[in-house]
GROMACS .gro file of N, CA, C and O in nm:
model
  464
    1MET      N    1   1.333  -0.397   1.133
    1MET     CA    2   1.203  -0.347   1.125
    1MET      C    3   1.093  -0.419   1.055
    1MET      O    4   1.134  -0.452   0.944
    2LYS      N    5   0.993  -0.462   1.093
    2LYS     CA    6   0.900  -0.553   1.044
    2LYS      C    7   0.834  -0.472   0.934
    2LYS      O    8   0.801  -0.334   0.954
    3ARG      N    9   0.799  -0.530   0.823
    3ARG     CA   10   0.712  -0.467   0.726
    3ARG      C   11   0.549  -0.468   0.769
    3ARG      O   12   0.490  -0.530   0.825
    4ASP      N   13   0.504  -0.343   0.776
    4ASP     CA   14   0.373  -0.317   0.838
    4ASP      C   15   0.271  -0.293   0.723
    4ASP      O   16   0.256  -0.161   0.663
    5ASP      N   17   0.196  -0.385   0.692
    5ASP     CA   18   0.110  -0.377   0.557
    5ASP      C   19   0.006  -0.278   0.572
    5ASP      O   20  -0.035  -0.191   0.497
    6ASP      N   21  -0.062  -0.243   0.714
    6ASP     CA   22  -0.140  -0.147   0.736
    6ASP      C   23  -0.087  -0.008   0.720
    6ASP      O   24  -0.148   0.090   0.641
    7PHE      N   25   0.053  -0.003   0.743
    7PHE     CA   26   0.098   0.148   0.735
    7PHE      C   27   0.140   0.143   0.572
    7PHE      O   28   0.138   0.260   0.512
    8ILE      N   29   0.156   0.056   0.507
    8ILE     CA   30   0.187   0.059   0.361
    8ILE      C   31   0.053   0.106   0.309
    8ILE      O   32   0.055   0.202   0.221
    9ARG      N   33  -0.059   0.055   0.341
    9ARG     CA   34  -0.217   0.093   0.282
    9ARG      C   35  -0.230   0.238   0.331
    9ARG      O   36  -0.270   0.317   0.211
   10GLN      N   37  -0.187   0.282   0.445
   10GLN     CA   38  -0.196   0.417   0.481
   10GLN      C   39  -0.125   0.497   0.396
   10GLN      O   40  -0.191   0.628   0.354
   11LEU      N   41   0.010   0.469   0.363
   11LEU     CA   42   0.102   0.563   0.290
   11LEU      C   43  -0.003   0.589   0.153
   11LEU      O   44   0.024   0.690   0.087
   12LEU      N   45  -0.021   0.473   0.080
   12LEU     CA   46  -0.097   0.458  -0.037
   12LEU      C   47  -0.224   0.561  -0.043
   12LEU      O   48  -0.232   0.645  -0.137
   13LEU      N   49  -0.311   0.549   0.069
   13LEU     CA   50  -0.413   0.636   0.054
   13LEU      C   51  -0.365   0.771   0.097
   13LEU      O   52  -0.440   0.875   0.031
   14GLU      N   53  -0.298   0.809   0.163
   14GLU     CA   54  -0.233   0.934   0.198
   14GLU      C   55  -0.181   0.993   0.059
   14GLU      O   56  -0.229   1.107   0.027
   15CYS      N   57  -0.119   0.927  -0.017
   15CYS     CA   58  -0.085   0.996  -0.149
   15CYS      C   59  -0.197   1.023  -0.245
   15CYS      O   60  -0.185   1.096  -0.307
   16GLU      N   61  -0.298   0.920  -0.242
   16GLU     CA   62  -0.401   0.928  -0.319
   16GLU      C   63  -0.499   1.063  -0.276
   16GLU      O   64  -0.547   1.136  -0.352
   17GLN      N   65  -0.500   1.071  -0.148
   17GLN     CA   66  -0.594   1.189  -0.087
   17GLN      C   67  -0.523   1.323  -0.089
   17GLN      O   68  -0.592   1.391  -0.089
   18SER      N   69  -0.395   1.304  -0.126
   18SER     CA   70  -0.341   1.469  -0.114
   18SER      C   71  -0.339   1.521  -0.244
   18SER      O   72  -0.368   1.468  -0.354
   19ASP      N   73  -0.363   1.653  -0.227
   19ASP     CA   74  -0.374   1.763  -0.341
   19ASP      C   75  -0.219   1.757  -0.412
   19ASP      O   76  -0.220   1.785  -0.537
   20ASP      N   77  -0.112   1.709  -0.359
   20ASP     CA   78   0.021   1.711  -0.409
   20ASP      C   79   0.053   1.568  -0.466
   20ASP      O   80  -0.001   1.484  -0.405
   21ILE      N   81   0.094   1.546  -0.588
   21ILE     CA   82   0.137   1.415  -0.647
   21ILE      C   83   0.246   1.355  -0.569
   21ILE      O   84   0.273   1.245  -0.603
   22HIS      N   85   0.313   1.414  -0.470
   22HIS     CA   86   0.450   1.360  -0.424
   22HIS      C   87   0.416   1.343  -0.270
   22HIS      O   88   0.366   1.420  -0.218
   23LEU      N   89   0.493   1.240  -0.195
   23LEU     CA   90   0.532   1.225  -0.102
   23LEU      C   91   0.676   1.267  -0.025
   23LEU      O   92   0.775   1.211  -0.144
   24VAL      N   93   0.709   1.284   0.050
   24VAL     CA   94   0.826   1.355   0.104
   24VAL      C   95   0.876   1.256   0.228
   24VAL      O   96   0.797   1.221   0.293
   25ALA      N   97   0.984   1.186   0.200
   25ALA     CA   98   1.048   1.099   0.298
   25ALA      C   99   1.212   1.122   0.325
   25ALA      O  100   1.272   1.083   0.235
   26ARG      N  101   1.230   1.186   0.443
   26ARG     CA  102   1.367   1.251   0.454
   26ARG      C  103   1.423   1.157   0.580
   26ARG      O  104   1.326   1.126   0.683
   27LEU      N  105   1.514   1.123   0.586
   27LEU     CA  106   1.589   1.045   0.656
   27LEU      C  107   1.705   1.130   0.713
   27LEU      O  108   1.824   1.128   0.668
   28ARG      N  109   1.669   1.184   0.840
   28ARG     CA  110   1.757   1.292   0.896
   28ARG      C  111   1.864   1.199   1.010
   28ARG      O  112   1.852   1.102   1.030
   29LEU      N  113   1.955   1.278   1.042
   29LEU     CA  114   2.021   1.261   1.142
   29LEU      C  115   1.969   1.186   1.277
   29LEU      O  116   1.881   1.289   1.303
   30ASN      N  117   1.976   1.088   1.339
   30ASN     CA  118   1.879   1.048   1.456
   30ASN      C  119   1.747   1.071   1.419
   30ASN      O  120   1.676   1.129   1.490
   31PRO      N  121   1.689   1.010   1.341
   31PRO     CA  122   1.555   1.006   1.297
   31PRO      C  123   1.468   0.947   1.423
   31PRO      O  124   1.522   0.848   1.479
   32SER      N  125   1.328   1.012   1.422
   32SER     CA  126   1.246   0.927   1.527
   32SER      C  127   1.188   0.794   1.464
   32SER      O  128   1.230   0.774   1.351
   33ASN      N  129   1.167   0.722   1.545
   33ASN     CA  130   1.110   0.577   1.502
   33ASN      C  131   0.994   0.593   1.388
   33ASN      O  132   0.996   0.544   1.277
   34ASP      N  133   0.905   0.733   1.413
   34ASP     CA  134   0.813   0.706   1.283
   34ASP      C  135   0.858   0.790   1.163
   34ASP      O  136   0.846   0.701   1.060
   35GLU      N  137   0.955   0.860   1.181
   35GLU     CA  138   1.037   0.921   1.043
   35GLU      C  139   1.101   0.779   0.973
   35GLU      O  140   1.100   0.787   0.863
   36LEU      N  141   1.181   0.702   1.067
   36LEU     CA  142   1.243   0.573   1.007
   36LEU      C  143   1.121   0.481   0.947
   36LEU      O  144   1.182   0.441   0.853
   37LYS      N  145   1.025   0.467   1.001
   37LYS     CA  146   0.907   0.364   0.952
   37LYS      C  147   0.860   0.439   0.829
   37LYS      O  148   0.864   0.351   0.738
   38ARG      N  149   0.827   0.556   0.828
   38ARG     CA  150   0.796   0.599   0.695
   38ARG      C  151   0.890   0.592   0.595
   38ARG      O  152   0.861   0.558   0.475
   39TYR      N  153   1.011   0.624   0.620
   39TYR     CA  154   1.121   0.640   0.514
   39TYR      C  155   1.136   0.470   0.467
   39TYR      O  156   1.136   0.459   0.323
   40HIS      N  157   1.169   0.405   0.563
   40HIS     CA  158   1.165   0.235   0.543
   40HIS      C  159   1.060   0.192   0.442
   40HIS      O  160   1.066   0.133   0.345
   41HIS      N  161   0.899   0.213   0.485
   41HIS     CA  162   0.812   0.147   0.391
   41HIS      C  163   0.803   0.218   0.272
   41HIS      O  164   0.750   0.165   0.167
   42ILE      N  165   0.831   0.348   0.228
   42ILE     CA  166   0.837   0.436   0.121
   42ILE      C  167   0.941   0.354   0.020
   42ILE      O  168   0.914   0.334  -0.091
   43LYS      N  169   1.023   0.329   0.091
   43LYS     CA  170   1.148   0.238   0.000
   43LYS      C  171   1.083   0.103  -0.041
   43LYS      O  172   1.127   0.051  -0.144
   44LEU      N  173   1.034   0.054   0.061
   44LEU     CA  174   0.986  -0.094   0.047
   44LEU      C  175   0.864  -0.057  -0.088
   44LEU      O  176   0.894  -0.177  -0.176
   45LEU      N  177   0.781   0.026  -0.084
   45LEU     CA  178   0.696   0.061  -0.191
   45LEU      C  179   0.783   0.069  -0.317
   45LEU      O  180   0.729   0.047  -0.431
   46CYS      N  181   0.880   0.142  -0.306
   46CYS     CA  182   0.985   0.166  -0.434
   46CYS      C  183   1.004   0.014  -0.484
   46CYS      O  184   1.019   0.005  -0.592
   47ASP      N  185   1.080  -0.057  -0.371
   47ASP     CA  186   1.103  -0.183  -0.426
   47ASP      C  187   1.005  -0.274  -0.500
   47ASP      O  188   1.027  -0.337  -0.601
   48ALA      N  189   0.886  -0.248  -0.448
   48ALA     CA  190   0.777  -0.341  -0.506
   48ALA      C  191   0.705  -0.247  -0.655
   48ALA      O  192   0.635  -0.309  -0.704
   49GLY      N  193   0.758  -0.138  -0.681
   49GLY     CA  194   0.728  -0.102  -0.798
   49GLY      C  195   0.592   0.015  -0.785
   49GLY      O  196   0.531   0.051  -0.891
   50TYR      N  197   0.558   0.046  -0.656
   50TYR     CA  198   0.431   0.103  -0.620
   50TYR      C  199   0.466   0.255  -0.593
   50TYR      O  200   0.387   0.357  -0.639
   51PHE      N  201   0.565   0.287  -0.564
   51PHE     CA  202   0.636   0.427  -0.583
   51PHE      C  203   0.731   0.433  -0.649
   51PHE      O  204   0.822   0.348  -0.674
   52THR      N  205   0.791   0.536  -0.706
   52THR     CA  206   0.901   0.589  -0.767
   52THR      C  207   0.961   0.705  -0.721
   52THR      O  208   0.903   0.818  -0.700
   53PRO      N  209   1.127   0.725  -0.709
   53PRO     CA  210   1.162   0.858  -0.664
   53PRO      C  211   1.162   0.919  -0.791
   53PRO      O  212   1.181   0.908  -0.908
   54VAL      N  213   1.136   1.076  -0.745
   54VAL     CA  214   1.150   1.162  -0.852
   54VAL      C  215   1.225   1.284  -0.820
   54VAL      O  216   1.238   1.399  -0.894
   55GLY      N  217   1.316   1.284  -0.722
   55GLY     CA  218   1.379   1.384  -0.654
   55GLY      C  219   1.445   1.317  -0.542
   55GLY      O  220   1.400   1.210  -0.470
   56LYS      N  221   1.544   1.428  -0.485
   56LYS     CA  222   1.585   1.376  -0.360
   56LYS      C  223   1.487   1.373  -0.231
   56LYS      O  224   1.425   1.474  -0.206
   57HIS      N  225   1.464   1.260  -0.197
   57HIS     CA  226   1.354   1.239  -0.073
   57HIS      C  227   1.217   1.261  -0.121
   57HIS      O  228   1.132   1.288  -0.029
   58VAL      N  229   1.174   1.274  -0.249
   58VAL     CA  230   1.057   1.291  -0.310
   58VAL      C  231   1.011   1.184  -0.401
   58VAL      O  232   1.106   1.130  -0.478
   59TYR      N  233   0.887   1.115  -0.378
   59TYR     CA  234   0.845   0.996  -0.448
   59TYR      C  235   0.711   1.010  -0.507
   59TYR      O  236   0.617   1.098  -0.426
   60ARG      N  237   0.667   0.960  -0.586
   60ARG     CA  238   0.524   0.954  -0.635
   60ARG      C  239   0.477   0.830  -0.655
   60ARG      O  240   0.558   0.716  -0.668
   61MET      N  241   0.356   0.803  -0.635
   61MET     CA  242   0.284   0.657  -0.680
   61MET      C  243   0.283   0.633  -0.833
   61MET      O  244   0.244   0.722  -0.916
   62THR      N  245   0.316   0.499  -0.840
   62THR     CA  246   0.304   0.453  -0.991
   62THR      C  247   0.169   0.434  -1.019
   62THR      O  248   0.099   0.379  -0.951
   63ASN      N  249   0.159   0.373  -1.141
   63ASN     CA  250   0.014   0.340  -1.180
   63ASN      C  251  -0.002   0.185  -1.113
   63ASN      O  252  -0.101   0.143  -1.089
   64GLN      N  253   0.124   0.107  -1.104
   64GLN     CA  254   0.099   0.006  -1.018
   64GLN      C  255   0.045   0.001  -0.875
   64GLN      O  256  -0.016  -0.051  -0.806
   65GLY      N  257   0.097   0.121  -0.837
   65GLY     CA  258   0.078   0.164  -0.692
   65GLY      C  259  -0.097   0.181  -0.683
   65GLY      O  260  -0.150   0.160  -0.603
   66TYR      N  261  -0.122   0.249  -0.775
   66TYR     CA  262  -0.273   0.282  -0.788
   66TYR      C  263  -0.362   0.156  -0.803
   66TYR      O  264  -0.458   0.146  -0.731
   67ASP      N  265  -0.320   0.083  -0.887
   67ASP     CA  266  -0.392  -0.073  -0.885
   67ASP      C  267  -0.381  -0.128  -0.762
   67ASP      O  268  -0.495  -0.180  -0.720
   68TYR      N  269  -0.268  -0.141  -0.684
   68TYR     CA  270  -0.251  -0.213  -0.563
   68TYR      C  271  -0.377  -0.124  -0.474
   68TYR      O  272  -0.441  -0.199  -0.395
   69LEU      N  273  -0.364  -0.029  -0.461
   69LEU     CA  274  -0.443   0.078  -0.366
   69LEU      C  275  -0.592   0.039  -0.395
   69LEU      O  276  -0.681   0.008  -0.309
   70GLU      N  277  -0.641   0.055  -0.528
   70GLU     CA  278  -0.772   0.006  -0.566
   70GLU      C  279  -0.819  -0.119  -0.526
   70GLU      O  280  -0.928  -0.141  -0.483
   71ALA      N  281  -0.721  -0.216  -0.521
   71ALA     CA  282  -0.753  -0.356  -0.471
   71ALA      C  283  -0.787  -0.370  -0.332
   71ALA      O  284  -0.841  -0.441  -0.279
   72ILE      N  285  -0.688  -0.276  -0.263
   72ILE     CA  286  -0.711  -0.288  -0.097
   72ILE      C  287  -0.783  -0.176  -0.020
   72ILE      O  288  -0.774  -0.138   0.094
   73LYS      N  289  -0.836  -0.067  -0.106
   73LYS     CA  290  -0.882   0.050  -0.068
   73LYS      C  291  -1.019   0.048   0.011
   73LYS      O  292  -1.026   0.093   0.147
   74ASN      N  293  -1.104  -0.069  -0.039
   74ASN     CA  294  -1.222  -0.071   0.052
   74ASN      C  295  -1.200  -0.126   0.184
   74ASN      O  296  -1.126  -0.231   0.202
   75GLU      N  297  -1.233  -0.081   0.282
   75GLU     CA  298  -1.229  -0.140   0.425
   75GLU      C  299  -1.276  -0.285   0.446
   75GLU      O  300  -1.209  -0.353   0.532
   76THR      N  301  -1.389  -0.305   0.391
   76THR     CA  302  -1.439  -0.465   0.406
   76THR      C  303  -1.322  -0.534   0.327
   76THR      O  304  -1.315  -0.648   0.387
   77VAL      N  305  -1.294  -0.504   0.206
   77VAL     CA  306  -1.199  -0.625   0.143
   77VAL      C  307  -1.072  -0.607   0.219
   77VAL      O  308  -1.019  -0.742   0.213
   78TRP      N  309  -1.011  -0.505   0.276
   78TRP     CA  310  -0.896  -0.509   0.342
   78TRP      C  311  -0.911  -0.585   0.476
   78TRP      O  312  -0.821  -0.670   0.486
   79ALA      N  313  -1.026  -0.582   0.529
   79ALA     CA  314  -1.038  -0.648   0.660
   79ALA      C  315  -1.036  -0.824   0.597
   79ALA      O  316  -0.980  -0.897   0.694
   80LYS      N  317  -1.111  -0.833   0.516
   80LYS     CA  318  -1.104  -0.988   0.492
   80LYS      C  319  -0.983  -1.040   0.402
   80LYS      O  320  -0.945  -1.157   0.440
   81THR      N  321  -0.905  -0.941   0.333
   81THR     CA  322  -0.778  -0.979   0.311
   81THR      C  323  -0.673  -1.011   0.414
   81THR      O  324  -0.622  -1.088   0.416
   82LYS      N  325  -0.678  -0.932   0.530
   82LYS     CA  326  -0.600  -0.938   0.595
   82LYS      C  327  -0.633  -1.074   0.705
   82LYS      O  328  -0.565  -1.148   0.761
   83GLU      N  329  -0.774  -1.111   0.707
   83GLU     CA  330  -0.789  -1.225   0.779
   83GLU      C  331  -0.754  -1.350   0.707
   83GLU      O  332  -0.698  -1.441   0.765
   84GLU      N  333  -0.759  -1.338   0.572
   84GLU     CA  334  -0.689  -1.441   0.489
   84GLU      C  335  -0.542  -1.455   0.505
   84GLU      O  336  -0.501  -1.584   0.518
   85VAL      N  337  -0.497  -1.345   0.502
   85VAL     CA  338  -0.334  -1.329   0.513
   85VAL      C  339  -0.304  -1.403   0.667
   85VAL      O  340  -0.196  -1.466   0.655
   86THR      N  341  -0.357  -1.374   0.778
   86THR     CA  342  -0.331  -1.416   0.903
   86THR      C  343  -0.365  -1.578   0.895
   86THR      O  344  -0.266  -1.635   0.951
   87LYS      N  345  -0.490  -1.609   0.829
   87LYS     CA  346  -0.485  -1.781   0.819
   87LYS      C  347  -0.355  -1.841   0.762
   87LYS      O  348  -0.324  -1.934   0.830
   88LEU      N  349  -0.294  -1.775   0.669
   88LEU     CA  350  -0.172  -1.836   0.597
   88LEU      C  351  -0.048  -1.809   0.676
   88LEU      O  352   0.042  -1.877   0.683
   89GLY      N  353  -0.075  -1.726   0.783
   89GLY     CA  354   0.055  -1.672   0.852
   89GLY      C  355   0.147  -1.585   0.801
   89GLY      O  356   0.273  -1.572   0.860
   90GLY      N  357   0.113  -1.487   0.689
   90GLY     CA  358   0.154  -1.413   0.640
   90GLY      C  359   0.180  -1.419   0.489
   90GLY      O  360   0.126  -1.523   0.417
   91ALA      N  361   0.209  -1.302   0.412
   91ALA     CA  362   0.182  -1.324   0.268
   91ALA      C  363   0.286  -1.206   0.233
   91ALA      O  364   0.322  -1.125   0.280
   92THR      N  365   0.323  -1.234   0.096
   92THR     CA  366   0.391  -1.102   0.020
   92THR      C  367   0.316  -0.992  -0.029
   92THR      O  368   0.179  -1.054  -0.031
   93VAL      N  369   0.378  -0.887  -0.071
   93VAL     CA  370   0.257  -0.801  -0.107
   93VAL      C  371   0.177  -0.808  -0.227
   93VAL      O  372   0.072  -0.821  -0.246
   94ASP      N  373   0.265  -0.909  -0.310
   94ASP     CA  374   0.192  -0.942  -0.444
   94ASP      C  375   0.082  -1.012  -0.397
   94ASP      O  376  -0.034  -1.024  -0.474
   95MET      N  377   0.099  -1.143  -0.295
   95MET     CA  378  -0.007  -1.205  -0.265
   95MET      C  379  -0.121  -1.129  -0.183
   95MET      O  380  -0.241  -1.177  -0.195
   96ILE      N  381  -0.062  -1.036  -0.126
   96ILE     CA  382  -0.193  -0.956  -0.051
   96ILE      C  383  -0.276  -0.892  -0.167
   96ILE      O  384  -0.403  -0.903  -0.162
   97LYS      N  385  -0.226  -0.846  -0.299
   97LYS     CA  386  -0.267  -0.791  -0.386
   97LYS      C  387  -0.373  -0.900  -0.467
   97LYS      O  388  -0.492  -0.875  -0.477
   98ASP      N  389  -0.325  -1.034  -0.471
   98ASP     CA  390  -0.379  -1.111  -0.544
   98ASP      C  391  -0.522  -1.139  -0.470
   98ASP      O  392  -0.615  -1.190  -0.506
   99ILE      N  393  -0.485  -1.183  -0.325
   99ILE     CA  394  -0.608  -1.208  -0.262
   99ILE      C  395  -0.704  -1.107  -0.240
   99ILE      O  396  -0.845  -1.142  -0.258
  100ALA      N  397  -0.685  -0.997  -0.254
  100ALA     CA  398  -0.765  -0.868  -0.247
  100ALA      C  399  -0.848  -0.874  -0.387
  100ALA      O  400  -0.984  -0.849  -0.389
  101VAL      N  401  -0.802  -0.890  -0.494
  101VAL     CA  402  -0.830  -0.885  -0.658
  101VAL      C  403  -0.929  -0.999  -0.618
  101VAL      O  404  -1.052  -1.003  -0.709
  102ALA      N  405  -0.870  -1.120  -0.578
  102ALA     CA  406  -0.982  -1.223  -0.576
  102ALA      C  407  -1.105  -1.204  -0.504
  102ALA      O  408  -1.236  -1.232  -0.549
  103LEU      N  409  -1.089  -1.155  -0.388
  103LEU     CA  410  -1.198  -1.110  -0.338
  103LEU      C  411  -1.303  -1.010  -0.396
  103LEU      O  412  -1.444  -1.046  -0.395
  104ILE      N  413  -1.237  -0.924  -0.453
  104ILE     CA  414  -1.338  -0.834  -0.547
  104ILE      C  415  -1.396  -0.901  -0.663
  104ILE      O  416  -1.520  -0.871  -0.692
  105LYS      N  417  -1.329  -0.983  -0.726
  105LYS     CA  418  -1.388  -1.073  -0.828
  105LYS      C  419  -1.479  -1.116  -0.797
  105LYS      O  420  -1.611  -1.160  -0.853
  106ARG      N  421  -1.478  -1.192  -0.701
  106ARG     CA  422  -1.588  -1.282  -0.604
  106ARG      C  423  -1.715  -1.195  -0.592
  106ARG      O  424  -1.824  -1.233  -0.611
  107GLU      N  425  -1.683  -1.069  -0.544
  107GLU     CA  426  -1.787  -0.999  -0.511
  107GLU      C  427  -1.859  -0.952  -0.647
  107GLU      O  428  -2.009  -0.921  -0.641
  108PHE      N  429  -1.788  -0.914  -0.747
  108PHE     CA  430  -1.831  -0.867  -0.874
  108PHE      C  431  -1.929  -1.010  -0.944
  108PHE      O  432  -2.048  -0.968  -0.969
  109ALA      N  433  -1.886  -1.143  -0.895
  109ALA     CA  434  -1.967  -1.222  -0.947
  109ALA      C  435  -2.074  -1.260  -0.890
  109ALA      O  436  -2.192  -1.265  -0.975
  110GLU      N  437  -2.115  -1.211  -0.773
  110GLU     CA  438  -2.198  -1.216  -0.685
  110GLU      C  439  -2.288  -1.149  -0.729
  110GLU      O  440  -2.440  -1.146  -0.719
  111LYS      N  441  -2.266  -0.986  -0.726
  111LYS     CA  442  -2.336  -0.882  -0.747
  111LYS      C  443  -2.378  -0.870  -0.890
  111LYS      O  444  -2.501  -0.824  -0.899
  112LEU      N  445  -2.325  -0.924  -0.978
  112LEU     CA  446  -2.345  -0.879  -1.130
  112LEU      C  447  -2.362  -1.002  -1.212
  112LEU      O  448  -2.399  -0.985  -1.321
  113GLY      N  449  -2.329  -1.128  -1.156
  113GLY     CA  450  -2.355  -1.249  -1.216
  113GLY      C  451  -2.255  -1.264  -1.354
  113GLY      O  452  -2.288  -1.355  -1.417
  114ILE      N  453  -2.135  -1.207  -1.328
  114ILE     CA  454  -2.064  -1.236  -1.409
  114ILE      C  455  -1.911  -1.262  -1.369
  114ILE      O  456  -1.890  -1.218  -1.248
  115SER      N  457  -1.830  -1.347  -1.416
  115SER     CA  458  -1.698  -1.375  -1.343
  115SER      C  459  -1.611  -1.310  -1.441
  115SER      O  460  -1.599  -1.295  -1.556
  116LEU      N  461  -1.495  -1.250  -1.349
  116LEU     CA  462  -1.421  -1.160  -1.432
  116LEU      C  463  -1.249  -1.256  -1.444
  116LEU      O  464  -1.223  -1.343  -1.347
   0.00000   0.00000   0.00000
């Protein structure tokens, strides 16, 4: 299964927008493709340090996860980030975050006249 960066973003947004601080991802016998995708991508988010398990099949977003989401939350920044990643032919999650942060810093410099 390929990593889906849009789906990862969707999971982070889902977690932030929820009234509950936890996401549940169970892997049942004969899971549907959607269940398998959700479980796999939550595990990838754990691998990256953006989610952490807090119980059986229960996860919460870490501070790193909130930082990553903050970098990619804005639709315009996300679209530009994906455009840059496409030009490169792909990127790691950390590289995607770095590109998004660089775009945000450039926007701050243009709007505020300061560089970060």
